Amino acid sequence: MGKRRKPSPPSRARLAVLTTAVAGGAVLASGTAHAEPAPSLASVKEQVDRLNEEAEQAIERFNGFQEKQQKLQGEANRIQEKVARGQEAMNELRTQLGVVGAEQYRNNGIDPGIQLMLDSDPASYLGRASVQDQVAGSWTNLLKRAQDEQRKLDQERAEAAATLADLDAVGASLNAQKNQIQGKLAQSEALLNKLSAEERAKINAQEAADKAKAAAQQAAAAERAKAAEKEAADKAKAAAKEAAGKGAAATPQTTAPQTTTPQTPAANTPAPVANTPAPPAAGGRAAAIVQFAYAQLGKPYGWSKTGPSSFDCSGLTGAAYRAADVSLPRTSQEQWKVGTRIARGDLQPGDLVFFYPDLHHVGVYIGDGKMIHAPRTGKNIEVLAIGVMPYMGAVRP
């Protein structure tokens, strides 16, 4: 049997090649791991905007659940008060049943026929028998009342249990929505925290530039519409003047034409279009709404807040309408269902304007194509052109 030969150790040259290959692979792997470029400012801004929009959608759902929770809590309290009153009524009926039952037991210990034969005074017995009949009638009536009260009490207890179960379910949904909102806002903040102060300033400047561009485009469109309207009015005026001239030529003139004083050029010059909305009117419901909205400018956005120190979008519109003694639903989607739909060309100060396909954002229209709205977390209540966001429509409650 031959001896096994031990494998010969690798030569120094081979070791050098292997070491170099391994090191090169490590360098290559390390280089690959760090080759991913940092996201651009535009990419970060896009992600932040998307996260904030998703957070606002969740906030409006949260507001809806919160409103439902408050209604359910009020309903549960009302039903529980009814149950307590019903229980008191049952306790009183039980006491009365006990008294009547004891009286019946005492009076019905002997058969009525035997008692009549043994009684030395039949007239006295008949009087007592009448009382016994009354006692028996009271017993029957009390039993019926007790049965009715018990059925009603059982129904109210079942109703209370169902309402409390709904309340628990809504509370769980509230917590889920709250966690989702906080998660979206935390992601947005984490993205912004990775940026330097200079990069943040660039994003803010880009956002301001986008708003200014949208406002300028909207103002230009409004000017074109006004120019077209004026041109049509001038044409109609010229046509009417021409028709009047032809009529005057056909009819002999009996009186000398009156001279008119020419107007100064300033009187014919249309007033310049202001870059900012005109102040609200002195009175009326719309003025109260707009004046309230103006008074909130600069206050911070606060999700699920309805004032007075901070607001979310539907919280601001609801508070503005409360200032005019008008009650609105809590969420933007529900506010959309209240009142009359208004065409964009017929907007008036005080109207509600809605944005995004799911209507998760709302503001108060103040005229000149602008609104006052509560934008999002980290921002303050501001004036903004309605063309900046995807416009869906308007309502006049």
Coordinates of N, CA and C in Angstrom, one line a residue, residues 279-293 320-326 348-351 364-365 396-397:
P279 N -59.1 94.4 -0.5 CA -59.6 94.0 0.8 C -61.1 93.7 0.8
P280 N -61.5 92.8 1.8 CA -62.9 92.4 1.7 C -63.9 93.5 1.9
A281 N -65.1 93.2 1.5 CA -66.2 94.2 1.5 C -66.5 94.5 3.0
A282 N -67.3 95.6 3.2 CA -67.5 96.1 4.6 C -68.5 95.1 5.4
G283 N -69.4 94.5 4.7 CA -70.3 93.6 5.4 C -70.8 92.4 4.6
G284 N -71.7 91.6 5.2 CA -72.2 90.5 4.5 C -71.5 89.2 4.9
R285 N -72.1 88.1 4.6 CA -71.6 86.8 5.0 C -70.2 86.5 4.4
A286 N -70.1 86.8 3.0 CA -68.9 86.5 2.4 C -67.7 87.3 3.0
A287 N -68.0 88.6 3.3 CA -67.0 89.5 3.9 C -66.6 88.9 5.3
A288 N -67.5 88.4 6.1 CA -67.1 87.8 7.4 C -66.2 86.6 7.2
I289 N -66.5 85.8 6.1 CA -65.6 84.6 5.9 C -64.2 85.0 5.4
V290 N -64.2 86.0 4.5 CA -62.9 86.4 4.0 C -62.1 87.1 5.0
Q291 N -62.7 88.0 5.8 CA -62.0 88.7 6.8 C -61.4 87.8 7.9
F292 N -62.2 86.7 8.2 CA -61.6 85.7 9.2 C -60.4 85.1 8.6
A293 N -60.5 84.7 7.3 CA -59.3 84.0 6.6 C -58.1 84.9 6.6
A320 N -63.6 79.6 9.3 CA -64.0 80.8 8.5 C -65.5 80.9 8.4
Y321 N -66.2 79.8 8.0 CA -67.6 79.8 7.9 C -68.3 79.9 9.2
R322 N -67.8 79.3 10.3 CA -68.4 79.5 11.6 C -68.4 81.0 12.0
A323 N -67.4 81.8 11.5 CA -67.4 83.2 11.8 C -68.6 83.9 11.1
A324 N -69.2 83.3 10.1 CA -70.3 83.8 9.4 C -71.6 83.0 9.8
D325 N -71.5 82.3 11.0 CA -72.7 81.5 11.5 C -73.1 80.5 10.5
V326 N -72.2 79.8 9.8 CA -72.5 78.7 8.9 C -71.7 77.5 9.4
Q348 N -66.7 83.8 -6.5 CA -66.8 85.0 -5.7 C -66.1 84.8 -4.4
P349 N -65.6 85.9 -3.8 CA -64.9 85.8 -2.5 C -65.8 85.1 -1.5
G350 N -65.2 84.2 -0.7 CA -65.9 83.4 0.3 C -66.3 82.0 -0.2
D351 N -66.2 81.7 -1.5 CA -66.4 80.4 -2.1 C -65.3 79.4 -1.6
V364 N -60.2 79.0 1.0 CA -61.2 80.1 0.9 C -60.8 81.0 -0.3
Y365 N -61.7 81.1 -1.3 CA -61.4 82.0 -2.4 C -61.6 83.5 -1.9
R396 N -70.4 76.9 -3.2 CA -70.8 78.1 -2.4 C -71.9 77.5 -1.4
P397 N -71.5 77.3 -0.1 CA -72.4 76.7 0.8 C -73.6 77.7 1.2

